[in-house]
Amino acid sequence: MLKKYVNAWFILFLLITVVGCNRDSDMSSSSKKTHNSSEESITPLQNRSNSNQKVNITKASYIKQEKTQNGKTIYTTKYPASIAVVVNKKIYLPKNYVPKNLIYPNTSFIFKEKVEKRKLRKEAAVALEKMFAAAKKDKIYLSGVSGYRSEATQTAVFNRYVKRDGYEKAITYSAIPGTSEHQTGLAIDVSGSTGKCAAASCFANTKEAKWLDRNSANFGYIVRYPKGKEHVTGYKYEPWHLRYVGPDIAKDMKKRNLTLEEYYGIFPIIK
């Protein structure tokens, strides 16, 4: 009789344990979903790489709209620090935004001074060092031309181009202050070690440009303004302008021949 009671209690104990474990498992799964949801809200751009849906950017969760004094609508990214942040002619960075982790990459530049434009965000700087080292093994010698650029510096650069070529021409190759990828600390202009054809159309025909086109994605960099995509990016072809987005995104974009706007469904550019 005692043996029957012991067996009964043992079976009941097992049932309670199994139910409890299942419940804990469900709660853990639920907690994980909530955590992932939280990550999505923090860095939405980094978690949409497999989405084929186009986004109504005016209602996207990572863009806010603001009216200026003249009634013009300005679109500003809410996530300027995201590795995958989209900045273009219509999507601004927050006013006077400065990335936190700017460092000097241990790579060659076409100038010697340790000035602002030699800096990059740490993630991009480390990747640049690896890319330059790999290029050197292939007997391709690269140098940086211009990395980080503050909003104040971009204002001076842009105004100089407007004075020289006029506003309409200047905006085809230079960013309006507040919309420059250089300000994110994730973009850099690159040339050969001699500086020949630096930031010039003739760079497209160099062995350095061809190496970068084939290999930069392996190090997380994309040619941000590719040939034939001017109607999407709003800029002319710039084989020297590289943007760090991380290896996974860069390789996928390269494979699918997409710009950053197309990759995230921000197409066409907001009118």
PDB file of C-alpha atoms in Angstrom:
ATOM      1  CA  MET A   1       0.000   0.000   0.000  1.00  0.00           C
ATOM      2  CA  LEU A   2       2.818   2.369   1.005  1.00  0.00           C
ATOM      3  CA  LYS A   3       4.594   1.512  -2.234  1.00  0.00           C
ATOM      4  CA  LYS A   4       1.481   2.585  -4.239  1.00  0.00           C
ATOM      5  CA  TYR A   5       1.386   5.980  -2.456  1.00  0.00           C
ATOM      6  CA  VAL A   6       5.099   6.523  -3.080  1.00  0.00           C
ATOM      7  CA  ASN A   7       4.669   5.723  -6.778  1.00  0.00           C
ATOM      8  CA  ALA A   8       1.668   8.039  -7.034  1.00  0.00           C
ATOM      9  CA  TRP A   9       3.547  10.930  -5.400  1.00  0.00           C
ATOM     10  CA  PHE A  10       6.557  10.274  -7.640  1.00  0.00           C
ATOM     11  CA  ILE A  11       4.395  10.439 -10.784  1.00  0.00           C
ATOM     12  CA  LEU A  12       2.740  13.659  -9.537  1.00  0.00           C
ATOM     13  CA  PHE A  13       6.193  15.146  -8.870  1.00  0.00           C
ATOM     14  CA  LEU A  14       7.304  14.331 -12.427  1.00  0.00           C
ATOM     15  CA  LEU A  15       4.187  15.939 -13.901  1.00  0.00           C
ATOM     16  CA  ILE A  16       4.711  19.128 -11.908  1.00  0.00           C
ATOM     17  CA  THR A  17       8.382  19.243 -12.908  1.00  0.00           C
ATOM     18  CA  VAL A  18       7.635  18.776 -16.629  1.00  0.00           C
ATOM     19  CA  VAL A  19       4.886  21.408 -16.621  1.00  0.00           C
ATOM     20  CA  GLY A  20       7.149  23.790 -14.735  1.00  0.00           C
ATOM     21  CA  CYS A  21      10.005  23.249 -17.186  1.00  0.00           C
ATOM     22  CA  ASN A  22       7.713  23.797 -20.163  1.00  0.00           C
ATOM     23  CA  ARG A  23       6.374  26.960 -18.584  1.00  0.00           C
ATOM     24  CA  ASP A  24       9.909  28.232 -17.929  1.00  0.00           C
ATOM     25  CA  SER A  25      10.816  27.394 -21.520  1.00  0.00           C
ATOM     26  CA  ASP A  26       7.796  29.325 -22.809  1.00  0.00           C
ATOM     27  CA  MET A  27       8.670  32.274 -20.599  1.00  0.00           C
ATOM     28  CA  SER A  28      12.284  32.157 -21.782  1.00  0.00           C
ATOM     29  CA  SER A  29      11.110  32.114 -25.406  1.00  0.00           C
ATOM     30  CA  SER A  30       8.730  34.981 -24.721  1.00  0.00           C
ATOM     31  CA  SER A  31      11.492  36.905 -22.991  1.00  0.00           C
ATOM     32  CA  LYS A  32      13.796  36.316 -25.966  1.00  0.00           C
ATOM     33  CA  LYS A  33      11.168  37.631 -28.367  1.00  0.00           C
ATOM     34  CA  THR A  34      10.737  40.726 -26.233  1.00  0.00           C
ATOM     35  CA  HIS A  35      14.505  41.215 -26.128  1.00  0.00           C
ATOM     36  CA  ASN A  36      14.787  40.905 -29.899  1.00  0.00           C
ATOM     37  CA  SER A  37      11.917  43.326 -30.273  1.00  0.00           C
ATOM     38  CA  SER A  38      13.836  45.748 -28.100  1.00  0.00           C
ATOM     39  CA  GLU A  39      16.912  45.331 -30.286  1.00  0.00           C
ATOM     40  CA  GLU A  40      14.777  46.003 -33.347  1.00  0.00           C
ATOM     41  CA  SER A  41      13.618  49.290 -31.862  1.00  0.00           C
ATOM     42  CA  ILE A  42      17.181  50.303 -31.038  1.00  0.00           C
ATOM     43  CA  THR A  43      18.829  49.432 -34.359  1.00  0.00           C
ATOM     44  CA  PRO A  44      16.040  48.822 -36.871  1.00  0.00           C
ATOM     45  CA  LEU A  45      18.295  49.180 -39.890  1.00  0.00           C
ATOM     46  CA  GLN A  46      20.575  46.363 -38.814  1.00  0.00           C
ATOM     47  CA  ASN A  47      17.732  43.864 -38.571  1.00  0.00           C
ATOM     48  CA  ARG A  48      16.006  44.389 -41.908  1.00  0.00           C
ATOM     49  CA  SER A  49      18.669  42.999 -44.232  1.00  0.00           C
ATOM     50  CA  ASN A  50      16.485  40.157 -45.516  1.00  0.00           C
ATOM     51  CA  SER A  51      13.396  42.259 -46.060  1.00  0.00           C
ATOM     52  CA  ASN A  52      12.274  42.727 -49.650  1.00  0.00           C
ATOM     53  CA  GLN A  53       9.520  45.126 -48.692  1.00  0.00           C
ATOM     54  CA  LYS A  54       9.842  48.740 -49.674  1.00  0.00           C
ATOM     55  CA  VAL A  55       9.469  51.266 -46.897  1.00  0.00           C
ATOM     56  CA  ASN A  56       7.403  54.425 -46.838  1.00  0.00           C
ATOM     57  CA  ILE A  57      10.306  56.356 -45.453  1.00  0.00           C
ATOM     58  CA  THR A  58       8.139  59.273 -44.350  1.00  0.00           C
ATOM     59  CA  LYS A  59       6.502  56.917 -41.826  1.00  0.00           C
ATOM     60  CA  ALA A  60       9.496  54.693 -41.022  1.00  0.00           C
ATOM     61  CA  SER A  61      10.235  54.293 -37.332  1.00  0.00           C
ATOM     62  CA  TYR A  62      13.804  55.512 -37.689  1.00  0.00           C
ATOM     63  CA  ILE A  63      13.018  58.848 -39.346  1.00  0.00           C
ATOM     64  CA  LYS A  64      11.445  61.908 -37.793  1.00  0.00           C
ATOM     65  CA  GLN A  65       9.930  64.803 -39.698  1.00  0.00           C
ATOM     66  CA  GLU A  66      10.488  68.412 -38.799  1.00  0.00           C
ATOM     67  CA  LYS A  67       9.197  71.635 -40.293  1.00  0.00           C
ATOM     68  CA  THR A  68      11.686  74.450 -40.781  1.00  0.00           C
ATOM     69  CA  GLN A  69      10.814  78.119 -40.557  1.00  0.00           C
ATOM     70  CA  ASN A  70      10.239  78.319 -44.295  1.00  0.00           C
ATOM     71  CA  GLY A  71       7.800  75.392 -44.150  1.00  0.00           C
ATOM     72  CA  LYS A  72      10.164  72.854 -45.681  1.00  0.00           C
ATOM     73  CA  THR A  73       9.977  69.299 -44.323  1.00  0.00           C
ATOM     74  CA  ILE A  74      13.257  67.902 -43.046  1.00  0.00           C
ATOM     75  CA  TYR A  75      13.773  64.178 -42.454  1.00  0.00           C
ATOM     76  CA  THR A  76      16.258  63.311 -39.709  1.00  0.00           C
ATOM     77  CA  THR A  77      17.500  59.861 -38.759  1.00  0.00           C
ATOM     78  CA  LYS A  78      16.790  58.758 -35.194  1.00  0.00           C
ATOM     79  CA  TYR A  79      19.709  56.335 -35.230  1.00  0.00           C
ATOM     80  CA  PRO A  80      22.814  58.229 -36.395  1.00  0.00           C
ATOM     81  CA  ALA A  81      25.130  55.818 -34.570  1.00  0.00           C
ATOM     82  CA  SER A  82      23.823  52.720 -36.371  1.00  0.00           C
ATOM     83  CA  ILE A  83      26.425  51.047 -38.576  1.00  0.00           C
ATOM     84  CA  ALA A  84      23.725  50.820 -41.249  1.00  0.00           C
ATOM     85  CA  VAL A  85      22.449  54.397 -40.939  1.00  0.00           C
ATOM     86  CA  VAL A  86      21.120  55.874 -44.179  1.00  0.00           C
ATOM     87  CA  VAL A  87      22.153  59.467 -44.788  1.00  0.00           C
ATOM     88  CA  ASN A  88      21.497  61.106 -48.136  1.00  0.00           C
ATOM     89  CA  LYS A  89      20.264  64.296 -49.781  1.00  0.00           C
ATOM     90  CA  LYS A  90      16.920  64.025 -47.996  1.00  0.00           C
ATOM     91  CA  ILE A  91      17.791  62.330 -44.706  1.00  0.00           C
ATOM     92  CA  TYR A  92      19.827  64.448 -42.312  1.00  0.00           C
ATOM     93  CA  LEU A  93      21.916  63.659 -39.276  1.00  0.00           C
ATOM     94  CA  PRO A  94      20.950  65.414 -36.020  1.00  0.00           C
ATOM     95  CA  LYS A  95      22.239  68.974 -35.889  1.00  0.00           C
ATOM     96  CA  ASN A  96      25.994  69.076 -35.215  1.00  0.00           C
ATOM     97  CA  TYR A  97      26.128  65.300 -34.679  1.00  0.00           C
ATOM     98  CA  VAL A  98      29.571  63.950 -33.678  1.00  0.00           C
ATOM     99  CA  PRO A  99      30.224  60.174 -33.480  1.00  0.00           C
ATOM    100  CA  LYS A 100      31.674  59.041 -30.146  1.00  0.00           C
ATOM    101  CA  ASN A 101      34.439  56.587 -30.965  1.00  0.00           C
ATOM    102  CA  LEU A 102      36.568  58.421 -33.533  1.00  0.00           C
ATOM    103  CA  ILE A 103      40.171  57.232 -33.779  1.00  0.00           C
ATOM    104  CA  TYR A 104      43.130  57.555 -36.130  1.00  0.00           C
ATOM    105  CA  PRO A 105      43.432  54.356 -38.213  1.00  0.00           C
ATOM    106  CA  ASN A 106      46.960  53.013 -38.537  1.00  0.00           C
ATOM    107  CA  THR A 107      47.009  53.356 -42.308  1.00  0.00           C
ATOM    108  CA  SER A 108      48.628  55.499 -44.963  1.00  0.00           C
ATOM    109  CA  PHE A 109      47.064  58.845 -45.982  1.00  0.00           C
ATOM    110  CA  ILE A 110      48.098  61.180 -48.769  1.00  0.00           C
ATOM    111  CA  PHE A 111      48.998  63.764 -46.103  1.00  0.00           C
ATOM    112  CA  LYS A 112      50.990  63.453 -42.866  1.00  0.00           C
ATOM    113  CA  GLU A 113      49.107  65.749 -40.490  1.00  0.00           C
ATOM    114  CA  LYS A 114      46.899  64.191 -37.773  1.00  0.00           C
ATOM    115  CA  VAL A 115      43.863  66.294 -38.543  1.00  0.00           C
ATOM    116  CA  GLU A 116      40.102  65.738 -38.368  1.00  0.00           C
ATOM    117  CA  LYS A 117      39.754  64.131 -41.780  1.00  0.00           C
ATOM    118  CA  ARG A 118      42.204  61.398 -40.817  1.00  0.00           C
ATOM    119  CA  LYS A 119      39.768  60.007 -38.237  1.00  0.00           C
ATOM    120  CA  LEU A 120      37.158  57.254 -38.533  1.00  0.00           C
ATOM    121  CA  ARG A 121      34.863  55.447 -36.139  1.00  0.00           C
ATOM    122  CA  LYS A 122      36.722  52.588 -34.498  1.00  0.00           C
ATOM    123  CA  GLU A 123      34.768  49.854 -36.329  1.00  0.00           C
ATOM    124  CA  ALA A 124      35.475  51.423 -39.702  1.00  0.00           C
ATOM    125  CA  ALA A 125      39.096  52.188 -38.800  1.00  0.00           C
ATOM    126  CA  VAL A 126      39.891  48.594 -37.811  1.00  0.00           C
ATOM    127  CA  ALA A 127      38.282  47.298 -41.020  1.00  0.00           C
ATOM    128  CA  LEU A 128      40.226  49.856 -43.077  1.00  0.00           C
ATOM    129  CA  GLU A 129      43.505  48.666 -41.586  1.00  0.00           C
ATOM    130  CA  LYS A 130      42.698  45.068 -42.539  1.00  0.00           C
ATOM    131  CA  MET A 131      41.635  46.073 -46.041  1.00  0.00           C
ATOM    132  CA  PHE A 132      44.766  48.125 -46.719  1.00  0.00           C
ATOM    133  CA  ALA A 133      46.935  45.264 -45.430  1.00  0.00           C
ATOM    134  CA  ALA A 134      45.175  42.756 -47.704  1.00  0.00           C
ATOM    135  CA  ALA A 135      45.572  45.093 -50.684  1.00  0.00           C
ATOM    136  CA  LYS A 136      49.284  45.420 -49.948  1.00  0.00           C
ATOM    137  CA  LYS A 137      49.664  41.630 -50.136  1.00  0.00           C
ATOM    138  CA  ASP A 138      48.214  41.895 -53.653  1.00  0.00           C
ATOM    139  CA  LYS A 139      50.710  44.690 -54.400  1.00  0.00           C
ATOM    140  CA  ILE A 140      47.974  47.306 -54.342  1.00  0.00           C
ATOM    141  CA  TYR A 141      49.026  50.298 -52.258  1.00  0.00           C
ATOM    142  CA  LEU A 142      46.162  52.381 -50.908  1.00  0.00           C
ATOM    143  CA  SER A 143      45.973  55.652 -49.004  1.00  0.00           C
ATOM    144  CA  GLY A 144      43.203  57.558 -47.301  1.00  0.00           C
ATOM    145  CA  VAL A 145      42.161  60.933 -48.675  1.00  0.00           C
ATOM    146  CA  SER A 146      39.379  62.147 -46.418  1.00  0.00           C
ATOM    147  CA  GLY A 147      37.595  60.410 -43.553  1.00  0.00           C
ATOM    148  CA  TYR A 148      35.542  62.099 -40.830  1.00  0.00           C
ATOM    149  CA  ARG A 149      34.260  65.581 -41.526  1.00  0.00           C
ATOM    150  CA  SER A 150      32.342  67.689 -39.008  1.00  0.00           C
ATOM    151  CA  GLU A 151      29.239  69.614 -40.032  1.00  0.00           C
ATOM    152  CA  ALA A 152      31.178  72.874 -39.757  1.00  0.00           C
ATOM    153  CA  THR A 153      33.891  71.539 -42.069  1.00  0.00           C
ATOM    154  CA  GLN A 154      31.311  70.244 -44.549  1.00  0.00           C
ATOM    155  CA  THR A 155      29.651  73.663 -44.546  1.00  0.00           C
ATOM    156  CA  ALA A 156      32.929  75.308 -45.517  1.00  0.00           C
ATOM    157  CA  VAL A 157      33.630  72.663 -48.195  1.00  0.00           C
ATOM    158  CA  PHE A 158      30.129  72.876 -49.680  1.00  0.00           C
ATOM    159  CA  ASN A 159      30.094  76.681 -49.742  1.00  0.00           C
ATOM    160  CA  ARG A 160      33.440  76.670 -51.544  1.00  0.00           C
ATOM    161  CA  TYR A 161      32.062  74.376 -54.262  1.00  0.00           C
ATOM    162  CA  VAL A 162      28.886  76.459 -54.600  1.00  0.00           C
ATOM    163  CA  LYS A 163      30.967  79.586 -55.052  1.00  0.00           C
ATOM    164  CA  ARG A 164      33.050  77.861 -57.724  1.00  0.00           C
ATOM    165  CA  ASP A 165      30.415  75.874 -59.665  1.00  0.00           C
ATOM    166  CA  GLY A 166      27.010  77.103 -58.507  1.00  0.00           C
ATOM    167  CA  TYR A 167      24.521  75.348 -56.234  1.00  0.00           C
ATOM    168  CA  GLU A 168      22.864  73.038 -58.773  1.00  0.00           C
ATOM    169  CA  LYS A 169      26.150  71.564 -59.921  1.00  0.00           C
ATOM    170  CA  ALA A 170      27.666  71.450 -56.437  1.00  0.00           C
ATOM    171  CA  ILE A 171      24.889  69.212 -55.060  1.00  0.00           C
ATOM    172  CA  THR A 172      25.669  66.527 -57.659  1.00  0.00           C
ATOM    173  CA  TYR A 173      29.026  65.812 -56.033  1.00  0.00           C
ATOM    174  CA  SER A 174      29.054  67.497 -52.615  1.00  0.00           C
ATOM    175  CA  ALA A 175      26.707  66.943 -49.665  1.00  0.00           C
ATOM    176  CA  ILE A 176      24.538  69.657 -48.190  1.00  0.00           C
ATOM    177  CA  PRO A 177      25.786  70.284 -44.627  1.00  0.00           C
ATOM    178  CA  GLY A 178      24.156  67.792 -42.270  1.00  0.00           C
ATOM    179  CA  THR A 179      23.730  65.141 -44.970  1.00  0.00           C
ATOM    180  CA  SER A 180      27.341  64.090 -45.464  1.00  0.00           C
ATOM    181  CA  GLU A 181      28.283  60.464 -44.862  1.00  0.00           C
ATOM    182  CA  HIS A 182      31.704  61.693 -43.792  1.00  0.00           C
ATOM    183  CA  GLN A 183      30.044  63.180 -40.705  1.00  0.00           C
ATOM    184  CA  THR A 184      29.019  59.676 -39.572  1.00  0.00           C
ATOM    185  CA  GLY A 185      32.672  58.648 -39.254  1.00  0.00           C
ATOM    186  CA  LEU A 186      31.882  55.595 -41.393  1.00  0.00           C
ATOM    187  CA  ALA A 187      32.912  56.945 -44.804  1.00  0.00           C
ATOM    188  CA  ILE A 188      36.293  57.560 -46.370  1.00  0.00           C
ATOM    189  CA  ASP A 189      37.632  58.637 -49.743  1.00  0.00           C
ATOM    190  CA  VAL A 190      40.485  56.378 -50.893  1.00  0.00           C
ATOM    191  CA  SER A 191      43.174  56.651 -53.551  1.00  0.00           C
ATOM    192  CA  GLY A 192      46.418  54.998 -54.529  1.00  0.00           C
ATOM    193  CA  SER A 193      49.459  55.785 -52.382  1.00  0.00           C
ATOM    194  CA  THR A 194      50.657  58.453 -54.820  1.00  0.00           C
ATOM    195  CA  GLY A 195      47.418  60.416 -54.548  1.00  0.00           C
ATOM    196  CA  LYS A 196      47.028  60.426 -58.325  1.00  0.00           C
ATOM    197  CA  CYS A 197      43.355  60.831 -59.347  1.00  0.00           C
ATOM    198  CA  ALA A 198      42.353  61.269 -55.688  1.00  0.00           C
ATOM    199  CA  ALA A 199      38.617  62.035 -55.522  1.00  0.00           C
ATOM    200  CA  ALA A 200      38.582  62.432 -59.315  1.00  0.00           C
ATOM    201  CA  SER A 201      36.740  60.577 -62.071  1.00  0.00           C
ATOM    202  CA  CYS A 202      40.014  59.192 -63.479  1.00  0.00           C
ATOM    203  CA  PHE A 203      40.351  57.040 -60.342  1.00  0.00           C
ATOM    204  CA  ALA A 204      37.777  54.638 -61.846  1.00  0.00           C
ATOM    205  CA  ASN A 205      40.368  53.381 -64.353  1.00  0.00           C
ATOM    206  CA  THR A 206      43.091  52.658 -61.811  1.00  0.00           C
ATOM    207  CA  LYS A 207      44.098  49.225 -60.523  1.00  0.00           C
ATOM    208  CA  GLU A 208      43.361  50.482 -57.000  1.00  0.00           C
ATOM    209  CA  ALA A 209      39.734  51.243 -57.866  1.00  0.00           C
ATOM    210  CA  LYS A 210      39.295  47.860 -59.522  1.00  0.00           C
ATOM    211  CA  TRP A 211      40.749  46.069 -56.493  1.00  0.00           C
ATOM    212  CA  LEU A 212      38.413  47.955 -54.165  1.00  0.00           C
ATOM    213  CA  ASP A 213      35.403  47.148 -56.323  1.00  0.00           C
ATOM    214  CA  ARG A 214      36.227  43.427 -56.140  1.00  0.00           C
ATOM    215  CA  ASN A 215      37.323  43.200 -52.522  1.00  0.00           C
ATOM    216  CA  SER A 216      36.033  46.014 -50.308  1.00  0.00           C
ATOM    217  CA  ALA A 217      32.822  44.172 -49.372  1.00  0.00           C
ATOM    218  CA  ASN A 218      34.876  41.441 -47.706  1.00  0.00           C
ATOM    219  CA  PHE A 219      35.977  44.068 -45.203  1.00  0.00           C
ATOM    220  CA  GLY A 220      32.545  45.618 -44.707  1.00  0.00           C
ATOM    221  CA  TYR A 221      32.906  48.509 -47.154  1.00  0.00           C
ATOM    222  CA  ILE A 222      30.698  49.390 -50.126  1.00  0.00           C
ATOM    223  CA  VAL A 223      31.198  51.804 -53.013  1.00  0.00           C
ATOM    224  CA  ARG A 224      28.455  54.103 -51.781  1.00  0.00           C
ATOM    225  CA  TYR A 225      27.746  55.910 -55.072  1.00  0.00           C
ATOM    226  CA  PRO A 226      28.085  53.266 -57.808  1.00  0.00           C
ATOM    227  CA  LYS A 227      27.942  53.758 -61.553  1.00  0.00           C
ATOM    228  CA  GLY A 228      24.458  53.617 -63.054  1.00  0.00           C
ATOM    229  CA  LYS A 229      22.741  54.375 -59.737  1.00  0.00           C
ATOM    230  CA  GLU A 230      22.890  58.151 -59.872  1.00  0.00           C
ATOM    231  CA  HIS A 231      19.084  58.362 -60.063  1.00  0.00           C
ATOM    232  CA  VAL A 232      18.899  56.477 -56.754  1.00  0.00           C
ATOM    233  CA  THR A 233      21.709  58.019 -54.709  1.00  0.00           C
ATOM    234  CA  GLY A 234      21.446  61.510 -56.156  1.00  0.00           C
ATOM    235  CA  TYR A 235      25.221  61.629 -56.660  1.00  0.00           C
ATOM    236  CA  LYS A 236      27.509  60.993 -59.594  1.00  0.00           C
ATOM    237  CA  TYR A 237      29.644  57.844 -59.678  1.00  0.00           C
ATOM    238  CA  GLU A 238      32.361  58.006 -57.012  1.00  0.00           C
ATOM    239  CA  PRO A 239      34.536  54.868 -57.005  1.00  0.00           C
ATOM    240  CA  TRP A 240      36.732  56.427 -54.310  1.00  0.00           C
ATOM    241  CA  HIS A 241      33.952  57.024 -51.749  1.00  0.00           C
ATOM    242  CA  LEU A 242      33.711  53.975 -49.485  1.00  0.00           C
ATOM    243  CA  ARG A 243      31.191  53.485 -46.709  1.00  0.00           C
ATOM    244  CA  TYR A 244      31.471  50.984 -43.857  1.00  0.00           C
ATOM    245  CA  VAL A 245      28.287  48.960 -43.211  1.00  0.00           C
ATOM    246  CA  GLY A 246      29.786  45.709 -41.900  1.00  0.00           C
ATOM    247  CA  PRO A 247      30.751  42.555 -43.867  1.00  0.00           C
ATOM    248  CA  ASP A 248      27.333  40.839 -43.849  1.00  0.00           C
ATOM    249  CA  ILE A 249      25.461  43.788 -45.311  1.00  0.00           C
ATOM    250  CA  ALA A 250      28.299  44.772 -47.654  1.00  0.00           C
ATOM    251  CA  LYS A 251      28.590  41.281 -49.165  1.00  0.00           C
ATOM    252  CA  ASP A 252      24.824  40.987 -49.628  1.00  0.00           C
ATOM    253  CA  MET A 253      24.624  44.408 -51.265  1.00  0.00           C
ATOM    254  CA  LYS A 254      27.515  43.563 -53.578  1.00  0.00           C
ATOM    255  CA  LYS A 255      25.960  40.248 -54.554  1.00  0.00           C
ATOM    256  CA  ARG A 256      22.627  41.876 -55.348  1.00  0.00           C
ATOM    257  CA  ASN A 257      24.093  45.055 -56.906  1.00  0.00           C
ATOM    258  CA  LEU A 258      22.131  47.343 -54.601  1.00  0.00           C
ATOM    259  CA  THR A 259      22.678  50.793 -53.162  1.00  0.00           C
ATOM    260  CA  LEU A 260      21.967  51.471 -49.501  1.00  0.00           C
ATOM    261  CA  GLU A 261      18.688  53.133 -50.485  1.00  0.00           C
ATOM    262  CA  GLU A 262      17.552  50.097 -52.488  1.00  0.00           C
ATOM    263  CA  TYR A 263      18.743  47.654 -49.838  1.00  0.00           C
ATOM    264  CA  TYR A 264      16.479  49.212 -47.220  1.00  0.00           C
ATOM    265  CA  GLY A 265      13.625  50.055 -49.544  1.00  0.00           C
ATOM    266  CA  ILE A 266      14.230  53.802 -49.456  1.00  0.00           C
ATOM    267  CA  PHE A 267      13.605  54.183 -53.155  1.00  0.00           C
ATOM    268  CA  PRO A 268      13.301  56.480 -54.892  1.00  0.00           C
ATOM    269  CA  ILE A 269      14.820  59.302 -52.840  1.00  0.00           C
ATOM    270  CA  ILE A 270      12.155  61.432 -51.175  1.00  0.00           C
ATOM    271  CA  LYS A 271      11.125  64.266 -53.461  1.00  0.00           C
TER     272      LYS A 271
END
